[in-house]
PDB file of C-alpha atoms and ligand atoms in Angstrom:
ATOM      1  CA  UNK A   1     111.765  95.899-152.166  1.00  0.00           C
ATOM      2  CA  UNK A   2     111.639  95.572-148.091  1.00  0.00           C
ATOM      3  CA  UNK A   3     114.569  97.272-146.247  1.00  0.00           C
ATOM      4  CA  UNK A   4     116.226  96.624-143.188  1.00  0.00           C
ATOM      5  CA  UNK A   5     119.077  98.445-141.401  1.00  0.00           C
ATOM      6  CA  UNK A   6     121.192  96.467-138.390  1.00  0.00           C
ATOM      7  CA  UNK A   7     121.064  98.317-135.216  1.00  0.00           C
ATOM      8  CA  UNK A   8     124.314  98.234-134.990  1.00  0.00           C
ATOM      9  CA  UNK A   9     125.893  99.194-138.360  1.00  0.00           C
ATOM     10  CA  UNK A  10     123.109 100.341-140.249  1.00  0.00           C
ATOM     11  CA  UNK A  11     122.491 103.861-139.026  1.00  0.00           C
ATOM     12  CA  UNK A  12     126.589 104.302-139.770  1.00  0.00           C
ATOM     13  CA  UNK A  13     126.712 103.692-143.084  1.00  0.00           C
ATOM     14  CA  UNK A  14     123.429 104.483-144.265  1.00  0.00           C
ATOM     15  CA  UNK A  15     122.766 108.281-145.558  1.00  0.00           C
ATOM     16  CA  UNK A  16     119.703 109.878-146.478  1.00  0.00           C
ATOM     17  CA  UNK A  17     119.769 112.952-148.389  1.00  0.00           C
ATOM     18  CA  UNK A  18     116.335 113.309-149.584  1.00  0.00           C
ATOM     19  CA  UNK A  19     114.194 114.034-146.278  1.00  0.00           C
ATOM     20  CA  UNK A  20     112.202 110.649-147.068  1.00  0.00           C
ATOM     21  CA  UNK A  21     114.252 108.682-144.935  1.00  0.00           C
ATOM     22  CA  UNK A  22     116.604 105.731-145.823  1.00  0.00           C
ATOM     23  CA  UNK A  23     114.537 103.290-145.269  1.00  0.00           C
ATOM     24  CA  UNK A  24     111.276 104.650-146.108  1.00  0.00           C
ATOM     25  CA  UNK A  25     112.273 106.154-149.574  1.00  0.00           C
ATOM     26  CA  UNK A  26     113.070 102.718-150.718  1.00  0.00           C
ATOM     27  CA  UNK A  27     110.544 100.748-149.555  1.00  0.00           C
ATOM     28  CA  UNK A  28     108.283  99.617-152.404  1.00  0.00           C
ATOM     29  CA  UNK A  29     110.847 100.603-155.272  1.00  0.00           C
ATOM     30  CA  UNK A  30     112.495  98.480-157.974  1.00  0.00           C
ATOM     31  CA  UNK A  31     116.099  99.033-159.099  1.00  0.00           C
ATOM     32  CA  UNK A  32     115.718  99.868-162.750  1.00  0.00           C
ATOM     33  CA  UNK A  33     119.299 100.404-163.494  1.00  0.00           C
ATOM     34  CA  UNK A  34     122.766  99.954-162.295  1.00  0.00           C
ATOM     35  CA  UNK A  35     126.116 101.868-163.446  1.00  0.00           C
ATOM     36  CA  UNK A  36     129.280 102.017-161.893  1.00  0.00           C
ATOM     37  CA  UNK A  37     130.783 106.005-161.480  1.00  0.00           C
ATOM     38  CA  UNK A  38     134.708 105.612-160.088  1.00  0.00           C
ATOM     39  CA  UNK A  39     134.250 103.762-156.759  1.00  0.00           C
ATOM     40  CA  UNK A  40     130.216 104.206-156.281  1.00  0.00           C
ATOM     41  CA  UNK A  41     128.004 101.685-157.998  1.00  0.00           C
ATOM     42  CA  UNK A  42     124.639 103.891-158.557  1.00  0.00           C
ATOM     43  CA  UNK A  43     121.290 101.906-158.348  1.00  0.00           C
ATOM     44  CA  UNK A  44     118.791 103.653-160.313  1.00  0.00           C
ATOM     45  CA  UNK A  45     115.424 103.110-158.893  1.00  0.00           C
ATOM     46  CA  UNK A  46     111.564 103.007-159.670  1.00  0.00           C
ATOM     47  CA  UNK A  47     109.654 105.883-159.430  1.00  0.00           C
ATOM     48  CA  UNK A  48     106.496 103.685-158.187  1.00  0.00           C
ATOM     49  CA  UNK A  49     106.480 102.477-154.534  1.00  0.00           C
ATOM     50  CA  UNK A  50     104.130  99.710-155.153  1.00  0.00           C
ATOM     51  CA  UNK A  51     101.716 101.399-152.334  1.00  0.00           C
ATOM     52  CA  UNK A  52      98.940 103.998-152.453  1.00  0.00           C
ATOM     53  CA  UNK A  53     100.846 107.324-153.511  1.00  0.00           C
ATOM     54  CA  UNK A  54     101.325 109.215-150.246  1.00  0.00           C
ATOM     55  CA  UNK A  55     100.407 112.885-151.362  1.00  0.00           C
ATOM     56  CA  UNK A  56     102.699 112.346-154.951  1.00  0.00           C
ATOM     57  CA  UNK A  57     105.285 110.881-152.994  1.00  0.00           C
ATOM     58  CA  UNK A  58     107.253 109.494-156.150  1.00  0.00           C
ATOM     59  CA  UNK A  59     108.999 112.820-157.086  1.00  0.00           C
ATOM     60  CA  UNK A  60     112.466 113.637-158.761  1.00  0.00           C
ATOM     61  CA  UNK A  61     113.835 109.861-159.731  1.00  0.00           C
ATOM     62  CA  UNK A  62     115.871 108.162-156.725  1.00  0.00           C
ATOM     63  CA  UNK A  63     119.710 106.913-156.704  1.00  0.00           C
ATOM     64  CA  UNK A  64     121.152 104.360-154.144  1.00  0.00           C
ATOM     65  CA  UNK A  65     124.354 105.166-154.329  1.00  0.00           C
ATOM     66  CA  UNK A  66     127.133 102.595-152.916  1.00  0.00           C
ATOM     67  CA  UNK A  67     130.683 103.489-151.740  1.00  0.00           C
ATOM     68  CA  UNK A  68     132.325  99.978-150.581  1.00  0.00           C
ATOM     69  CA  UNK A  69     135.631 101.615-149.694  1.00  0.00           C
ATOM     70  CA  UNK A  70     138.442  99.212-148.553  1.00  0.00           C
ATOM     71  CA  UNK A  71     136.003  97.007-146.495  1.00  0.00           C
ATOM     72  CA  UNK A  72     132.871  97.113-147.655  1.00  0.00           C
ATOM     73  CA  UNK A  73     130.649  94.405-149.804  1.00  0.00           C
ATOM     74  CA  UNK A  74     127.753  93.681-151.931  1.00  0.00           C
ATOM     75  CA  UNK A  75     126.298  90.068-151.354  1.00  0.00           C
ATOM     76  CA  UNK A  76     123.804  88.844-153.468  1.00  0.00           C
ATOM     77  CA  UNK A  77     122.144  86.015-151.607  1.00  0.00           C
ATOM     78  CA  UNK A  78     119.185  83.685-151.165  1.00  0.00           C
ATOM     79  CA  UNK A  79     117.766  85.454-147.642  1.00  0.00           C
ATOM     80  CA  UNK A  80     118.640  81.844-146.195  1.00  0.00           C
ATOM     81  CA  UNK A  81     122.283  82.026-147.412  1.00  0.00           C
ATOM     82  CA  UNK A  82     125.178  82.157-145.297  1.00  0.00           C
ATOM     83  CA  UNK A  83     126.655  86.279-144.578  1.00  0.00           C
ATOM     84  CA  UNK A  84     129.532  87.192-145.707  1.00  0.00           C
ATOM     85  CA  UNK A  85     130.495  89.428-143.236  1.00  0.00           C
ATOM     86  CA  UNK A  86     128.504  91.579-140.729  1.00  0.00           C
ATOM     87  CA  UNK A  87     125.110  92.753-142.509  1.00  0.00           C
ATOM     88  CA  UNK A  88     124.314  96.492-141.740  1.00  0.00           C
ATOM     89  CA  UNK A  89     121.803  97.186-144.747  1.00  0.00           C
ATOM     90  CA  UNK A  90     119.579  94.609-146.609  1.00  0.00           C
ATOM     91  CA  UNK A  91     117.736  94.960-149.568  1.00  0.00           C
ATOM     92  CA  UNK A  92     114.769  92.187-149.987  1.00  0.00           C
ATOM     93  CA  UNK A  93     113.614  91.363-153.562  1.00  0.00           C
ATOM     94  CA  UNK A  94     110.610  90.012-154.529  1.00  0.00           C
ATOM     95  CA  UNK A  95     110.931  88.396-157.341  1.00  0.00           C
ATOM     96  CA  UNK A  96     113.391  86.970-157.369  1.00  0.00           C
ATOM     97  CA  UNK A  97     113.654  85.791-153.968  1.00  0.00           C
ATOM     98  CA  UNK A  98     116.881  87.256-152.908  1.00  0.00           C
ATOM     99  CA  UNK A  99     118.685  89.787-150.744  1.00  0.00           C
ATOM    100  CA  UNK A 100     120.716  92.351-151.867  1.00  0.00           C
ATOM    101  CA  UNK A 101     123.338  92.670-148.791  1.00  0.00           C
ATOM    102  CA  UNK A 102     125.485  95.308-147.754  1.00  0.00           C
ATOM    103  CA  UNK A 103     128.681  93.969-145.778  1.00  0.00           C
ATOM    104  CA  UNK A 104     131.167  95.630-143.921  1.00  0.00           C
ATOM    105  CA  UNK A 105     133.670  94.581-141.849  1.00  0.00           C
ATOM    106  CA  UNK A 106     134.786  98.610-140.769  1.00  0.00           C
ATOM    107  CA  UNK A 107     131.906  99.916-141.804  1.00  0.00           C
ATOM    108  CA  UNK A 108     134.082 102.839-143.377  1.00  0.00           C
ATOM    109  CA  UNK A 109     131.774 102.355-146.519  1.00  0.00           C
ATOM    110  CA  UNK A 110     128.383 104.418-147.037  1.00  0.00           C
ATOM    111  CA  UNK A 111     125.351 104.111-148.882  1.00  0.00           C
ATOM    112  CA  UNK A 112     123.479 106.871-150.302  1.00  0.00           C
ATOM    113  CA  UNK A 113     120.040 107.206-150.694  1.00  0.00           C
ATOM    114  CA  UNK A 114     120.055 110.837-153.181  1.00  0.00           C
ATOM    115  CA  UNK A 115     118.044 112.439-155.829  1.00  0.00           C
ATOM    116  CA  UNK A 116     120.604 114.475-156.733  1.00  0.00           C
ATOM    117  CA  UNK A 117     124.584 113.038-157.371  1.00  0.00           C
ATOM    118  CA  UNK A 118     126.164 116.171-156.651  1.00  0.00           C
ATOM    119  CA  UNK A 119     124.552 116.074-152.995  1.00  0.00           C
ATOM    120  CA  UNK A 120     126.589 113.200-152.291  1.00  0.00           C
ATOM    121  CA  UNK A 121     130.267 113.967-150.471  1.00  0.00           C
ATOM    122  CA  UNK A 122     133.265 114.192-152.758  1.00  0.00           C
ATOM    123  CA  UNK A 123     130.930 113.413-155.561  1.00  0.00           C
ATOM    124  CA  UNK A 124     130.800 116.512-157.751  1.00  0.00           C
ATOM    125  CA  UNK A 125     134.691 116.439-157.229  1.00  0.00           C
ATOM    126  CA  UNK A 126     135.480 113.638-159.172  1.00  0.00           C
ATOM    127  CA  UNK A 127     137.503 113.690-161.922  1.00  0.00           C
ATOM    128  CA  UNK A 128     136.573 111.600-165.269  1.00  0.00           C
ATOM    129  CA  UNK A 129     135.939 107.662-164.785  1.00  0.00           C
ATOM    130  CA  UNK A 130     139.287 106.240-165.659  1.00  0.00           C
ATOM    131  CA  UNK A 131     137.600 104.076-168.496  1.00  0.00           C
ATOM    132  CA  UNK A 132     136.190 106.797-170.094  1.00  0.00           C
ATOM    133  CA  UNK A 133     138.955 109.088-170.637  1.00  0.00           C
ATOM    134  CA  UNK A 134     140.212 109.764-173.446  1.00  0.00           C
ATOM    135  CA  UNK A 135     144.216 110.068-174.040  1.00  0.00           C
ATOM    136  CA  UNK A 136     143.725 113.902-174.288  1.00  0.00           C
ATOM    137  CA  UNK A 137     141.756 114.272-171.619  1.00  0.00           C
ATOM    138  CA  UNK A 138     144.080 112.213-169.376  1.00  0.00           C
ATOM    139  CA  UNK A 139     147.016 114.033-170.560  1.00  0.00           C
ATOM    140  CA  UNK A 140     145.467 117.494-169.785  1.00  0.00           C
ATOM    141  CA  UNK A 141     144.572 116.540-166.310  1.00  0.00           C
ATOM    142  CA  UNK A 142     147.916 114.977-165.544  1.00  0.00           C
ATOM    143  CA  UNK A 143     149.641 118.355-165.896  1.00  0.00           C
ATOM    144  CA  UNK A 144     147.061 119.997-163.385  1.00  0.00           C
ATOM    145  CA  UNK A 145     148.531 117.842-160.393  1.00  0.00           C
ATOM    146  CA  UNK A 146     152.212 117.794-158.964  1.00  0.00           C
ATOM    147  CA  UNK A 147     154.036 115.117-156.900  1.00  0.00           C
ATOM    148  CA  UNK A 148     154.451 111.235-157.517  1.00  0.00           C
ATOM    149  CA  UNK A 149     152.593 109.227-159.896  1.00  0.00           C
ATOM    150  CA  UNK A 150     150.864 106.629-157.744  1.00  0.00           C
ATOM    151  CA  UNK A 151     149.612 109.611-155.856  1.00  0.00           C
ATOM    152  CA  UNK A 152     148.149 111.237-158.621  1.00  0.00           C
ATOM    153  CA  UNK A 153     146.984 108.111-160.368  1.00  0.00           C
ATOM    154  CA  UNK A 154     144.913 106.945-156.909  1.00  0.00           C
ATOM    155  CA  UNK A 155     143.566 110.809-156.500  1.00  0.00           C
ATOM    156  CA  UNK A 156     139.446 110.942-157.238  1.00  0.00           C
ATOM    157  CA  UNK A 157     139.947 114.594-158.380  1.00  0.00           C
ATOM    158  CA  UNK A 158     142.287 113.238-161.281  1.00  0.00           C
ATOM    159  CA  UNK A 159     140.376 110.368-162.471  1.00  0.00           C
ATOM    160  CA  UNK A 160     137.744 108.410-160.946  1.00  0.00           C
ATOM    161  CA  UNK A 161     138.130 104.608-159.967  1.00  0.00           C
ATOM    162  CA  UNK A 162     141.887 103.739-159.471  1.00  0.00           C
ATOM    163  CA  UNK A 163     142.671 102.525-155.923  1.00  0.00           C
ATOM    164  CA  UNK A 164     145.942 101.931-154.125  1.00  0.00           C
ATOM    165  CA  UNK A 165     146.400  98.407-155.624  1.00  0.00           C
ATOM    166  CA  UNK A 166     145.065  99.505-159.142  1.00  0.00           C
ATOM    167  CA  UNK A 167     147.664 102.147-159.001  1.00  0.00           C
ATOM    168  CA  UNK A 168     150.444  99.627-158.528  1.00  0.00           C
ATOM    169  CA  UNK A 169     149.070  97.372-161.423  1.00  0.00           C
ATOM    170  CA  UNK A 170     149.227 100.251-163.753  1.00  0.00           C
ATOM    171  CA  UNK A 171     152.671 101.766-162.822  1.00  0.00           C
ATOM    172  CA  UNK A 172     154.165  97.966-163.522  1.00  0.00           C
ATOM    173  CA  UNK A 173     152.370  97.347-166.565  1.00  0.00           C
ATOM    174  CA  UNK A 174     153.252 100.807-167.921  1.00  0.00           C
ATOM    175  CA  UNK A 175     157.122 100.009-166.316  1.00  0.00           C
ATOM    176  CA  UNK A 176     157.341 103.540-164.333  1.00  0.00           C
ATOM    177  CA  UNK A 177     158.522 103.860-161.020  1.00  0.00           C
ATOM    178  CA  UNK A 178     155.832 104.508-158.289  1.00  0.00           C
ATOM    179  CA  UNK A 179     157.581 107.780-157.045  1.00  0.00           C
ATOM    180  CA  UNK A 180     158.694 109.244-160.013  1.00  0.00           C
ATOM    181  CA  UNK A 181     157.896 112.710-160.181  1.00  0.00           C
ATOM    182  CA  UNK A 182     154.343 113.587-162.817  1.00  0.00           C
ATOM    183  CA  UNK A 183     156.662 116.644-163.949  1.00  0.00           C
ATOM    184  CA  UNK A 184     159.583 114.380-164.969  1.00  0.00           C
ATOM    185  CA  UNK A 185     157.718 111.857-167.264  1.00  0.00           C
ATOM    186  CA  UNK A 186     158.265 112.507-170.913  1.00  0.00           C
ATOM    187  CA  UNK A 187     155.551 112.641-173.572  1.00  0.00           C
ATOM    188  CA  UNK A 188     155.932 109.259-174.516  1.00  0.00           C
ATOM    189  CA  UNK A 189     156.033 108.169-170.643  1.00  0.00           C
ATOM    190  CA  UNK A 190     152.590 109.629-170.568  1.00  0.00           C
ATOM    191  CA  UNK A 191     151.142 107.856-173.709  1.00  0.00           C
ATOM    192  CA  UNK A 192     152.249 104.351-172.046  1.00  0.00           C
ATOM    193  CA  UNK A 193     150.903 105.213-168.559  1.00  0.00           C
ATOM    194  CA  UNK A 194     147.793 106.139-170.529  1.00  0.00           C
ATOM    195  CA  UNK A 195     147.617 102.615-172.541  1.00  0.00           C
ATOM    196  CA  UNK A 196     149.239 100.695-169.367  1.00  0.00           C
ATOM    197  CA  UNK A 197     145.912 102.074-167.111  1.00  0.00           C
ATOM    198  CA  UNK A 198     143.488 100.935-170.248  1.00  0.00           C
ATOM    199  CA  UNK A 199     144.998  97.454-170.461  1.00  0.00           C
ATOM    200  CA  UNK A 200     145.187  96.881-166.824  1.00  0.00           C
ATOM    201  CA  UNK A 201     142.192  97.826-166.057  1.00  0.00           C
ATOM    202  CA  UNK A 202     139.321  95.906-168.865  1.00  0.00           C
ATOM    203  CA  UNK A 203     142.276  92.897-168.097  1.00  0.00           C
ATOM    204  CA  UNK A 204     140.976  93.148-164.636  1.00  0.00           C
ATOM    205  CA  UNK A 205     138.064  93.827-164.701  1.00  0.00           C
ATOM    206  CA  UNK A 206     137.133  90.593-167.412  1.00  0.00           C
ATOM    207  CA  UNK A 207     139.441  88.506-164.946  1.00  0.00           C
ATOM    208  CA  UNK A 208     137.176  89.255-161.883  1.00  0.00           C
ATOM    209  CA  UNK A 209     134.325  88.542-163.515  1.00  0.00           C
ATOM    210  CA  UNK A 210     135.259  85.370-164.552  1.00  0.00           C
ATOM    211  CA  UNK A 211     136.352  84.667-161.150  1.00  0.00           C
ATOM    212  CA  UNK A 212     133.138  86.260-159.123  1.00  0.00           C
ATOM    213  CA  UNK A 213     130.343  85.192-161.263  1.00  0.00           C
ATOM    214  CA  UNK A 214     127.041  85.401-159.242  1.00  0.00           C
ATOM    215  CA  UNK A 215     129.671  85.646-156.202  1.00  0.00           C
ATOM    216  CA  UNK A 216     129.683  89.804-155.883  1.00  0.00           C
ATOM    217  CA  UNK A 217     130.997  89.580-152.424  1.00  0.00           C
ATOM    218  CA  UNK A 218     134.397  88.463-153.766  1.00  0.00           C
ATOM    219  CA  UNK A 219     137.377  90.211-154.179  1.00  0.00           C
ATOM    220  CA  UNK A 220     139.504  88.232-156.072  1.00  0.00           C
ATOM    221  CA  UNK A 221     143.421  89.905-156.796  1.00  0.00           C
ATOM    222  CA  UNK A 222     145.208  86.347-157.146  1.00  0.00           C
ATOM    223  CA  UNK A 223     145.697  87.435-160.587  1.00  0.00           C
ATOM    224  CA  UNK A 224     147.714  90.643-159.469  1.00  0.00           C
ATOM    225  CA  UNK A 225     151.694  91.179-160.956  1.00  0.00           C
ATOM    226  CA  UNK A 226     153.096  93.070-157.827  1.00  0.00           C
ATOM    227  CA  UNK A 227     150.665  94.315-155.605  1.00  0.00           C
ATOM    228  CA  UNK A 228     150.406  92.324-151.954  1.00  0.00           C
ATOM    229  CA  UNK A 229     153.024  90.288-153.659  1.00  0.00           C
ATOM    230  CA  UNK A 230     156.537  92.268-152.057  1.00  0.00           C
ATOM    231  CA  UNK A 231     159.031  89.372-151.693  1.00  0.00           C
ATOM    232  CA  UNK A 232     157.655  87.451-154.676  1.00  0.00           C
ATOM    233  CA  UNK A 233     159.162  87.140-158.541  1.00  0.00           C
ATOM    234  CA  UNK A 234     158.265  89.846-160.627  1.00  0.00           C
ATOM    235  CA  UNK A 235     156.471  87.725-163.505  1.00  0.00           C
ATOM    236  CA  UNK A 236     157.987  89.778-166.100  1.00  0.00           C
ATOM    237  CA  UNK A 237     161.333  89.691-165.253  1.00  0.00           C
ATOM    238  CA  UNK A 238     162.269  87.295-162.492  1.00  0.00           C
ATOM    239  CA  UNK A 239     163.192  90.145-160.143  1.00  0.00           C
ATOM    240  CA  UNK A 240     162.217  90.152-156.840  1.00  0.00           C
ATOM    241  CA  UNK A 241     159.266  92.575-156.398  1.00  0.00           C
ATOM    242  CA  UNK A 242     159.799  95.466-153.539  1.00  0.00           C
ATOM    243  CA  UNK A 243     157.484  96.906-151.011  1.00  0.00           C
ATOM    244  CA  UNK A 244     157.489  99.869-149.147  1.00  0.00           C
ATOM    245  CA  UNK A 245     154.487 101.270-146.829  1.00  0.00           C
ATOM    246  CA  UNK A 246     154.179 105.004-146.863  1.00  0.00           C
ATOM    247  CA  UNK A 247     151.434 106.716-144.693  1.00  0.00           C
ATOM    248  CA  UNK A 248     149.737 103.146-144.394  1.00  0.00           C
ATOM    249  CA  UNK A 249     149.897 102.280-147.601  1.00  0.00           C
ATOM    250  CA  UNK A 250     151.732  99.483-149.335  1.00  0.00           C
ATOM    251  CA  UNK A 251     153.158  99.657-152.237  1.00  0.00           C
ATOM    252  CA  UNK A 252     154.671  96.963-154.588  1.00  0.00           C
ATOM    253  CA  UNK A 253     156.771  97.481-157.672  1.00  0.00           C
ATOM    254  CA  UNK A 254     159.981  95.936-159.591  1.00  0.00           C
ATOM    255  CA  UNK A 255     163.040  97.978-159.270  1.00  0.00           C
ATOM    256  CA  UNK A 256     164.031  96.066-162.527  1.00  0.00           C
ATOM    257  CA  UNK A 257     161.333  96.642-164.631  1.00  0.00           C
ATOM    258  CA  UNK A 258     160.386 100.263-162.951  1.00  0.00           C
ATOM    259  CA  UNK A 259     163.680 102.166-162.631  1.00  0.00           C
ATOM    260  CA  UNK A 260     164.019 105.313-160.872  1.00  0.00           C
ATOM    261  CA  UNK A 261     162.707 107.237-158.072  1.00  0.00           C
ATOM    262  CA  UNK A 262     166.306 108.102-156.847  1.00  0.00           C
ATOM    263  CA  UNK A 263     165.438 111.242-154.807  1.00  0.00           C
ATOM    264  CA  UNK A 264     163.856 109.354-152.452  1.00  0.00           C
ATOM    265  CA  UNK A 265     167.205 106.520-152.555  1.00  0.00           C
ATOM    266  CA  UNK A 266     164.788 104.189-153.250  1.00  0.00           C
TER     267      UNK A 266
HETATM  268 ZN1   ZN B 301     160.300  93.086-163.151  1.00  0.00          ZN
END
């Protein structure tokens, strides 16, 4: 592959933490391998440069890894297609013909290019990917953290992957209030939580792809129950669904379906 970075955006959200350079250490390499980790997509990429070896330049195998954050995009476009956004890194492919864009609006979202995962920020801190928990495992975390449950559930240390609007998917499917306390949920509160986050998020995750196909760049939440929906019907009861915003941060839910959170008179 050929690299470019914008002027502008590029040298912003593009890391390196090998010493080879951003640009540089990719030029010439495949990606062999993609895998998502929480909120990072990891490109896994060829050891060979596709040039004359520069002194055994390959070394250790090479990971872009991609934090989009709340802004930020992949686009997967012929290099004539139209942007998505503002471009600050681009990826050209050979074969086949295409770009591999990196779009943010912010730029509050950073590429990494690392040999090692734990190098990256916040990385080694990560708790389990929420899909691959197990109901143990996310029942033995829970009672390491204190304070509300959307909290928790949207904290990388407790498990990997759940964002603010993710969070509020989960707490309606699983019918707990947002700000219920983690200390106060019974056993069985814990087991549905557990089964609500499964369901919600393969449901999701099948429903975006069918929506996005070759379209990466899109974001598509039309399918959501409360979240961005305050005002709305709850489609499980009929209720109107609430919203409060909190540090920044919206939150939907159904007072019907999601009793509770009375110290805060809510
Ligand atoms: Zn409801």
């Amino acid at each position: 592959m050929e690299v470019s970075l914008s002027p502008k955006g590029g040298p912003i959200v593009a890391r390196d933490l090998t010493g080879l350079g951003f640009r540089e250490g990719l030029v010439g390499r495949s990606i062999v391998s993609v895998q998502r980790r929480g909120k990072f997509l990891l490109f896994g990429l060829s050891l060979e440069t596709g040039q004359p070896p520069l002194g055994g330049r390959s070394g250790p195998p090479l990971t872009l890894a991609v934090n989009p954050k709340l802004t930020g995009r992949l686009q997967l476009s012929a290099p004539a297609g139209k942007k998505a956004g503002p471009v600050h890194v681009t990826l050209h492919f050979e074969a086949p013909r295409e770009e591999l864009r990196y779009v943010d609006q912010k730029r509050m979202g950073q590429l990494y290019l690392t040999s090692e995962l734990a190098a990256i920020p916040t990385f080694a801190e990560m708790g389990p990917d929420a899909l691959e928990a197990s109901s143990e495992t996310f029942r033995t975390r829970l009672r390491r953290f204190r304070g509300e449950i959307k909290g928790v559930l949207s904290r990388e240390q407790f498990l990997a992957g759940i964002g603010n609007a993710y969070a509020d998917e989960i707490l309606w499917q699983a019918r707990l209030h947002p700000y219920r306390k983690v200390s106060t949920l019974t056993s069985e509160e814990v087991d549905r939580l557990y089964a609500a986050m499964n369901v919600t998020l393969r449901e999701s995750i099948e429903k975006v792809e069918a929506a996005m196909g070759e379209d990466i760049h899109l974001k598509p939440r039309d399918f959501f129950a409360v979240h961005m929906r305050g005002g709305k019907l709850c489609p499980r009861c009929g209720a109107k669904v609430s919203e409060i915003t909190a540090g920044g941060r919206i939150t939907n839910f159904c007072r019907s379906c999601q009793p509770g959170g009375l110290i805060r008179g809510l």
